[in-house]
Tab-separated table of C-alpha atoms in Angstrom:
chain	number	residue	atom	x	y	z
A	1	MET	CA	16.790	18.213	-14.275
A	2	THR	CA	16.744	14.569	-13.283
A	3	ARG	CA	13.180	13.256	-13.228
A	4	VAL	CA	12.124	11.277	-10.163
A	5	PHE	CA	8.905	9.276	-9.688
A	6	SER	CA	7.633	7.895	-6.372
A	7	GLY	CA	4.291	6.478	-5.322
A	8	VAL	CA	2.199	5.718	-2.252
A	9	LYS	CA	-0.347	2.910	-2.314
A	10	PRO	CA	-3.589	3.670	-0.409
A	11	THR	CA	-3.984	0.249	1.194
A	12	GLY	CA	-3.618	1.483	4.772
A	13	HIS	CA	-2.944	4.513	6.910
A	14	LEU	CA	0.514	5.996	6.370
A	15	THR	CA	3.019	5.220	9.092
A	16	LEU	CA	6.101	6.571	10.804
A	17	GLY	CA	8.020	4.184	8.547
A	18	ASN	CA	6.575	5.848	5.437
A	19	TYR	CA	7.520	9.273	6.762
A	20	LEU	CA	11.047	8.586	7.982
A	21	GLY	CA	11.774	6.138	5.166
A	22	ALA	CA	10.559	8.206	2.225
A	23	MET	CA	8.221	11.173	2.656
A	24	ARG	CA	10.597	13.333	4.684
A	25	ARG	CA	13.318	12.895	2.062
A	26	TRP	CA	10.879	13.720	-0.725
A	27	ALA	CA	10.048	17.025	0.938
A	28	ALA	CA	13.564	17.932	2.077
A	29	LEU	CA	15.558	16.852	-0.980
A	30	ASP	CA	13.857	15.324	-3.994
A	31	GLN	CA	11.365	18.094	-4.762
A	32	HIS	CA	14.171	20.673	-4.619
A	33	GLU	CA	16.865	18.763	-6.491
A	34	SER	CA	14.847	17.095	-9.259
A	35	ASP	CA	11.775	17.268	-11.462
A	36	ALA	CA	9.752	15.130	-9.059
A	37	LEU	CA	6.373	13.435	-9.384
A	38	PHE	CA	4.610	11.962	-6.343
A	39	CYS	CA	1.633	9.752	-7.063
A	40	ILE	CA	-1.110	8.109	-5.027
A	41	VAL	CA	-1.142	4.796	-6.908
A	42	ASP	CA	-4.772	3.905	-6.251
A	43	LEU	CA	-5.049	1.406	-9.118
A	44	HIS	CA	-2.564	-0.802	-7.275
A	45	ALA	CA	-4.932	-0.932	-4.297
A	46	LEU	CA	-7.427	-2.893	-6.421
A	47	THR	CA	-5.219	-5.998	-6.685
A	48	VAL	CA	-6.658	-7.376	-3.413
A	49	ASP	CA	-10.084	-7.465	-1.797
A	50	HIS	CA	-10.972	-3.928	-0.790
A	51	ASP	CA	-13.742	-1.612	0.315
A	52	PRO	CA	-14.257	1.005	-2.451
A	53	ALA	CA	-15.175	3.738	0.024
A	54	ARG	CA	-12.058	3.006	2.078
A	55	VAL	CA	-9.799	3.211	-0.985
A	56	ARG	CA	-11.234	6.636	-1.812
A	57	ARG	CA	-10.875	7.766	1.792
A	58	LEU	CA	-7.286	6.548	2.094
A	59	SER	CA	-6.382	8.097	-1.267
A	60	ARG	CA	-7.532	11.516	-0.102
A	61	GLN	CA	-5.842	11.043	3.264
A	62	ALA	CA	-2.562	10.028	1.605
A	63	ALA	CA	-2.631	13.090	-0.657
A	64	THR	CA	-3.336	15.351	2.309
A	65	LEU	CA	-0.511	13.810	4.340
A	66	LEU	CA	1.963	14.180	1.484
A	67	LEU	CA	1.198	17.889	1.440
A	68	ALA	CA	1.281	18.051	5.234
A	69	ALA	CA	4.713	16.422	5.186
A	70	GLY	CA	6.026	19.330	3.144
A	71	LEU	CA	5.502	18.558	-0.526
A	72	ASP	CA	4.992	21.856	-2.330
A	73	PRO	CA	2.866	21.726	-5.516
A	74	LYS	CA	4.870	24.695	-6.796
A	75	LEU	CA	8.010	22.557	-6.702
A	76	CYS	CA	6.689	19.093	-7.583
A	77	THR	CA	3.720	17.290	-9.104
A	78	VAL	CA	1.298	15.565	-6.737
A	79	PHE	CA	-1.514	13.571	-8.328
A	80	VAL	CA	-3.673	10.445	-8.253
A	81	GLN	CA	-2.771	7.613	-10.634
A	82	SER	CA	-6.312	6.888	-11.834
A	83	HIS	CA	-6.758	10.542	-12.834
A	84	VAL	CA	-4.203	10.079	-15.628
A	85	ASP	CA	-5.378	7.564	-18.257
A	86	GLU	CA	-1.889	7.129	-19.676
A	87	HIS	CA	-0.944	4.746	-16.850
A	88	ALA	CA	-3.543	2.184	-17.926
A	89	ARG	CA	-2.938	2.826	-21.634
A	90	LEU	CA	0.760	2.109	-21.355
A	91	SER	CA	0.297	-0.818	-18.994
A	92	TYR	CA	-1.396	-2.901	-21.681
A	93	LEU	CA	1.356	-2.201	-24.201
A	94	LEU	CA	3.959	-3.334	-21.679
A	95	GLU	CA	1.950	-6.488	-20.955
A	96	CYS	CA	2.461	-7.246	-24.640
A	97	VAL	CA	6.220	-7.007	-24.070
A	98	ALA	CA	6.482	-8.754	-20.685
A	99	THR	CA	6.455	-12.533	-20.300
A	100	ASP	CA	4.446	-14.848	-18.074
A	101	GLY	CA	7.630	-16.179	-16.508
A	102	GLU	CA	8.778	-12.702	-15.484
A	103	MET	CA	5.503	-12.030	-13.739
A	104	ARG	CA	5.440	-15.323	-11.869
A	105	ARG	CA	8.942	-14.764	-10.545
A	106	MET	CA	7.989	-11.527	-8.800
A	107	ILE	CA	8.405	-12.026	-5.072
A	108	GLN	CA	5.149	-10.478	-3.860
A	109	TYR	CA	3.083	-12.529	-6.293
A	110	LYS	CA	4.852	-15.743	-5.328
A	111	GLU	CA	4.371	-15.149	-1.614
A	112	LYS	CA	0.743	-14.043	-1.743
A	113	ALA	CA	-0.262	-16.696	-4.263
A	114	ALA	CA	1.324	-19.391	-2.093
A	115	ARG	CA	-0.584	-18.195	0.982
A	116	GLU	CA	-3.864	-18.219	-0.921
A	117	ARG	CA	-3.252	-21.722	-2.267
A	118	VAL	CA	-2.803	-22.990	1.287
A	119	ARG	CA	-6.212	-21.525	2.107
A	120	GLY	CA	-7.730	-23.136	-0.962
A	121	GLY	CA	-8.199	-19.844	-2.797
A	122	SER	CA	-6.486	-17.874	-5.537
A	123	VAL	CA	-5.311	-14.317	-6.097
A	124	ARG	CA	-6.621	-11.791	-8.579
A	125	LEU	CA	-5.081	-11.669	-12.035
A	126	SER	CA	-4.178	-8.022	-11.397
A	127	LEU	CA	-1.796	-9.132	-8.641
A	128	LEU	CA	0.153	-11.042	-11.277
A	129	THR	CA	0.240	-8.147	-13.732
A	130	TYR	CA	0.507	-5.139	-11.430
A	131	PRO	CA	4.335	-4.971	-11.704
A	132	VAL	CA	3.761	-4.087	-15.357
A	133	LEU	CA	1.439	-1.278	-14.286
A	134	MET	CA	4.179	-0.148	-11.912
A	135	ALA	CA	6.594	-0.147	-14.832
A	136	ALA	CA	4.104	1.952	-16.802
A	137	ASP	CA	3.905	4.409	-13.892
A	138	ILE	CA	7.657	4.895	-14.156
A	139	LEU	CA	8.209	4.782	-17.917
A	140	ALA	CA	5.329	7.074	-18.864
A	141	TYR	CA	7.195	10.063	-17.453
A	142	GLY	CA	10.671	9.492	-18.812
A	143	THR	CA	11.767	8.826	-15.247
A	144	ASP	CA	15.500	8.789	-14.597
A	145	GLN	CA	15.532	7.710	-10.956
A	146	VAL	CA	13.155	5.790	-8.701
A	147	PRO	CA	14.049	6.070	-4.995
A	148	VAL	CA	13.037	2.719	-3.488
A	149	GLY	CA	13.987	0.368	-0.692
A	150	ASP	CA	15.412	-3.097	-1.174
A	151	ASP	CA	11.946	-4.678	-1.260
A	152	GLN	CA	10.989	-2.699	-4.385
A	153	THR	CA	14.221	-2.970	-6.362
A	154	GLN	CA	12.916	-5.996	-8.280
A	155	HIS	CA	10.060	-3.904	-9.690
A	156	VAL	CA	12.396	-1.200	-10.942
A	157	GLU	CA	14.568	-3.865	-12.559
A	158	LEU	CA	11.476	-5.121	-14.400
A	159	ALA	CA	10.779	-1.581	-15.626
A	160	ARG	CA	14.359	-1.379	-16.893
A	161	ASP	CA	14.064	-4.725	-18.669
A	162	LEU	CA	10.791	-3.790	-20.345
A	163	ALA	CA	12.129	-0.396	-21.434
A	164	VAL	CA	15.229	-1.945	-22.982
A	165	ARG	CA	13.222	-4.708	-24.693
A	166	PHE	CA	10.662	-2.251	-26.092
A	167	ASN	CA	13.387	0.079	-27.341
A	168	GLN	CA	15.227	-2.769	-29.059
A	169	ARG	CA	12.128	-4.162	-30.756
A	170	TYR	CA	10.270	-1.008	-31.726
A	171	GLY	CA	12.764	1.832	-31.634
A	172	HIS	CA	13.986	4.062	-28.863
A	173	THR	CA	10.917	5.224	-26.918
A	174	PHE	CA	11.615	5.046	-23.190
A	175	VAL	CA	14.224	6.385	-20.821
A	176	VAL	CA	15.737	3.424	-18.950
A	177	PRO	CA	15.309	4.262	-15.246
A	178	ARG	CA	17.445	3.185	-12.333
A	179	ALA	CA	16.660	2.460	-8.715
A	180	THR	CA	18.300	4.807	-6.237
A	181	PRO	CA	18.400	3.628	-2.616
A	182	PRO	CA	17.445	6.451	-0.255
A	183	GLN	CA	20.684	7.958	1.055
A	184	VAL	CA	19.450	9.335	4.353
A	185	ALA	CA	16.211	7.488	4.957
A	186	ALA	CA	15.584	5.244	7.938
A	187	ARG	CA	14.313	1.686	7.781
A	188	VAL	CA	11.720	1.561	10.544
A	189	MET	CA	10.792	-1.857	11.872
A	190	ASN	CA	7.597	-3.028	13.579
A	191	LEU	CA	7.653	-2.251	17.302
A	192	GLN	CA	6.184	-5.662	18.132
A	193	ASP	CA	8.271	-7.571	15.592
A	194	PRO	CA	11.566	-5.730	15.032
A	195	THR	CA	12.607	-8.257	12.377
A	196	GLY	CA	9.848	-7.014	10.024
A	197	LYS	CA	9.309	-3.518	8.648
A	198	MET	CA	6.576	-1.187	9.851
A	199	GLY	CA	4.141	-1.637	6.961
A	200	LYS	CA	0.852	0.210	6.598
A	201	SER	CA	-0.930	-2.966	5.463
A	202	ASP	CA	0.312	-4.921	8.476
A	203	GLY	CA	-2.422	-6.100	10.828
A	204	SER	CA	-0.214	-5.605	13.902
A	205	GLY	CA	-1.673	-2.281	15.067
A	206	PRO	CA	0.250	-2.077	18.386
A	207	GLY	CA	3.530	-2.352	16.501
A	208	ILE	CA	2.769	0.428	14.021
A	209	VAL	CA	2.906	4.160	14.670
A	210	TYR	CA	0.537	5.885	12.270
A	211	LEU	CA	1.153	9.465	11.224
A	212	LEU	CA	-2.187	10.534	12.664
A	213	ASP	CA	-1.867	8.706	15.998
A	214	GLU	CA	-2.514	10.965	18.974
A	215	PRO	CA	0.571	11.719	21.132
A	216	ASP	CA	-0.626	9.516	23.991
A	217	VAL	CA	-1.210	6.640	21.576
A	218	VAL	CA	2.309	7.084	20.186
A	219	ARG	CA	3.787	7.049	23.673
A	220	LYS	CA	1.872	3.930	24.623
A	221	LYS	CA	2.968	2.031	21.503
A	222	VAL	CA	6.620	2.972	21.907
A	223	MET	CA	6.676	2.200	25.638
A	224	ARG	CA	5.258	-1.260	24.881
A	225	ALA	CA	7.779	-1.954	22.127
A	226	VAL	CA	9.450	-5.350	22.196
A	227	THR	CA	13.029	-5.159	23.398
A	228	ASP	CA	15.557	-7.948	24.014
A	229	SER	CA	16.955	-10.134	26.774
A	230	GLY	CA	19.440	-8.386	29.007
A	231	ARG	CA	19.443	-4.830	30.296
A	232	GLU	CA	22.310	-3.098	28.530
A	233	VAL	CA	21.452	-0.652	25.761
A	234	VAL	CA	23.685	-1.748	22.883
A	235	TYR	CA	23.305	-1.023	19.192
A	236	ASP	CA	23.495	-4.491	17.636
A	237	ARG	CA	20.862	-5.145	14.955
A	238	ALA	CA	21.574	-8.902	14.879
A	239	ALA	CA	21.760	-9.603	18.612
A	240	GLN	CA	19.358	-6.924	19.869
A	241	PRO	CA	16.934	-6.036	17.053
A	242	GLY	CA	14.347	-4.478	19.368
A	243	VAL	CA	16.801	-2.077	20.991
A	244	ALA	CA	18.440	-1.380	17.630
A	245	ASN	CA	15.056	-0.440	16.157
A	246	LEU	CA	14.372	2.050	18.954
A	247	LEU	CA	17.845	3.553	18.604
A	248	GLU	CA	17.407	3.924	14.835
A	249	ILE	CA	13.996	5.576	15.251
A	250	LEU	CA	15.411	7.932	17.876
A	251	ALA	CA	18.389	8.739	15.661
A	252	ALA	CA	16.152	9.392	12.639
A	253	CYS	CA	13.926	11.711	14.655
A	254	SER	CA	16.690	13.569	16.478
A	255	GLY	CA	19.430	13.600	13.860
A	256	GLY	CA	21.772	11.538	16.003
A	257	ASN	CA	23.740	8.345	15.455
A	258	PRO	CA	22.373	5.012	16.768
A	259	SER	CA	25.746	3.785	18.016
A	260	GLU	CA	26.479	7.014	19.855
A	261	LEU	CA	22.974	7.183	21.325
A	262	SER	CA	23.324	3.670	22.749
A	263	GLY	CA	25.838	5.037	25.259
A	264	VAL	CA	23.479	7.718	26.513
A	265	TYR	CA	20.768	5.534	28.066
A	266	GLU	CA	21.270	3.183	30.970
A	267	SER	CA	17.952	1.360	30.727
A	268	TYR	CA	15.385	0.237	28.191
A	269	GLY	CA	12.780	2.389	29.926
A	270	ALA	CA	14.813	5.557	29.494
A	271	LEU	CA	15.451	4.736	25.831
A	272	LYS	CA	11.757	4.095	25.193
A	273	SER	CA	10.732	7.318	26.896
A	274	ALA	CA	13.197	9.384	24.875
A	275	THR	CA	12.176	7.667	21.638
A	276	ALA	CA	8.480	8.219	22.306
A	277	GLU	CA	8.946	11.951	22.881
A	278	ALA	CA	11.143	12.277	19.792
A	279	VAL	CA	8.479	10.618	17.632
A	280	VAL	CA	5.731	12.824	19.087
A	281	GLU	CA	7.734	15.939	18.250
A	282	VAL	CA	8.537	14.788	14.706
A	283	LEU	CA	4.874	14.095	13.988
A	284	ARG	CA	3.538	17.257	15.621
A	285	PRO	CA	4.012	19.670	12.655
A	286	VAL	CA	2.731	17.067	10.183
A	287	GLN	CA	-0.436	16.553	12.204
A	288	GLU	CA	-0.980	20.295	12.663
A	289	ARG	CA	-0.638	20.922	8.929
A	290	HIS	CA	-2.909	17.947	8.207
A	291	ARG	CA	-5.651	19.509	10.338
A	292	GLU	CA	-5.296	22.791	8.458
A	293	LEU	CA	-5.566	21.048	5.088
A	294	CYS	CA	-8.592	19.014	6.173
A	295	ALA	CA	-10.323	22.298	6.988
A	296	ASP	CA	-9.786	23.393	3.367
A	297	PRO	CA	-10.617	20.335	1.209
A	298	GLY	CA	-10.957	22.497	-1.879
A	299	TYR	CA	-7.243	23.244	-1.742
A	300	VAL	CA	-6.299	19.551	-1.797
A	301	GLU	CA	-8.726	18.879	-4.646
A	302	GLY	CA	-7.194	21.752	-6.606
A	303	VAL	CA	-3.674	20.431	-6.058
A	304	LEU	CA	-4.686	16.988	-7.310
A	305	ARG	CA	-6.531	18.418	-10.312
A	306	ASP	CA	-3.614	20.617	-11.325
A	307	GLY	CA	-1.171	17.800	-10.651
A	308	ALA	CA	-3.101	15.428	-12.903
A	309	GLU	CA	-3.094	18.009	-15.705
A	310	ARG	CA	0.664	18.460	-15.459
A	311	ALA	CA	1.252	14.711	-15.238
A	312	ARG	CA	-0.973	14.086	-18.239
A	313	ALA	CA	0.913	16.667	-20.283
A	314	MET	CA	4.181	14.869	-19.477
A	315	ALA	CA	2.934	11.327	-20.030
A	316	ARG	CA	0.751	11.664	-23.126
A	317	PRO	CA	3.537	12.358	-25.658
A	318	VAL	CA	5.533	9.389	-24.343
A	319	VAL	CA	2.582	7.005	-24.417
A	320	ASP	CA	1.422	8.237	-27.832
A	321	ALA	CA	4.928	7.600	-29.131
A	322	ALA	CA	4.818	4.072	-27.695
A	323	TYR	CA	1.484	3.430	-29.441
A	324	ARG	CA	2.943	4.520	-32.763
A	325	ALA	CA	6.152	2.562	-32.245
A	326	ILE	CA	4.407	-0.719	-31.458
A	327	GLY	CA	2.278	-0.495	-34.603
A	328	LEU	CA	-1.082	0.965	-33.581
A	329	LEU	CA	-2.871	3.264	-36.011
A	330	PRO	CA	-3.097	6.855	-34.713
A	331	ALA	CA	-6.649	7.828	-33.802
A	332	SER	CA	-6.703	10.761	-36.198
A	333	ALA	CA	-5.706	8.582	-39.171
A	334	ALA	CA	-8.210	5.897	-38.222
A	335	THR	CA	-10.992	8.464	-37.998
A	336	THR	CA	-10.054	9.927	-41.380
A	337	ALA	CA	-9.964	6.498	-43.000
A	338	ALA	CA	-13.350	5.554	-41.561
A	339	ALA	CA	-14.890	8.784	-42.796
A	340	ALA	CA	-13.448	8.235	-46.277
A	341	ALA	CA	-14.831	4.696	-46.363
A	342	ASP	CA	-18.295	5.922	-45.396
A	343	ILE	CA	-18.202	8.498	-48.194
A	344	ALA	CA	-17.143	5.867	-50.724
A	345	VAL	CA	-19.942	3.490	-49.695
A	346	THR	CA	-22.512	6.277	-49.882
A	347	ALA	CA	-21.304	7.312	-53.338
């Protein structure tokens, strides 16, 4: 089967955008059609200032929500990145293959570093190198496909480049992955700024619907969504991004078509009301299952423990092969040589 790897970074509460844009597809398609791994990439959350307790809390919450969204540990592997040492082991080897120029051209580093320089500060070194860790996440499992949006394609391209370069220099070791744009996923934009995506790390709370928002909170956020000048409900992403965003959310939740739905509603108020109720209904089963899982924390812990064991069994042979290929002495041989040297000195 085709192997697929996807990750969720615990830097904020998961949103409607995460669910409609990725998680729903993972549960409905990817875990059934491929050998799929879904990872809470907690090491990536350490690239910026963070509260350790919050990272742990969000990691557990993300794992619970992935299961609540329909991921079945009998069909896929769900685990936490830091529970599998092979990610960090391989990351250093790939740093020895990557170049400084490649890292400094990565868009997120350039943007965040520029903002910090304006403030008179600097970013952490891990922000520069984390794309290599992301490449290690992918390559450690012989991943064939990485379903990502446009904003993450650059990282998959780096993983491809590093895999090809390593294979050429040290012998064929890695599968060269490819990015696969989600075929049926929605791109959900911020309700208060429909030109920007609904990101979990965004500080604009009123514009973000979180998966665990209460129904009344969801309704209030959607009803206060920014729309556009004029009164006609038309699906035109360029001219009416606010209305287009609501139509796309409604279509994603109801299974309709944004263009066709635009002819159903005569006012922005009616569109907002319909969208709010559709979102509430989509989130209802996820929230109910989340409450059930929170009442049985031992189950989630068991899923993550078993998932880490399966992930480790997949990754270790690949990473061990990379260590041998790049020229590192196997641990068993090193131990034997050290023991023989000690015997010789004693004699």
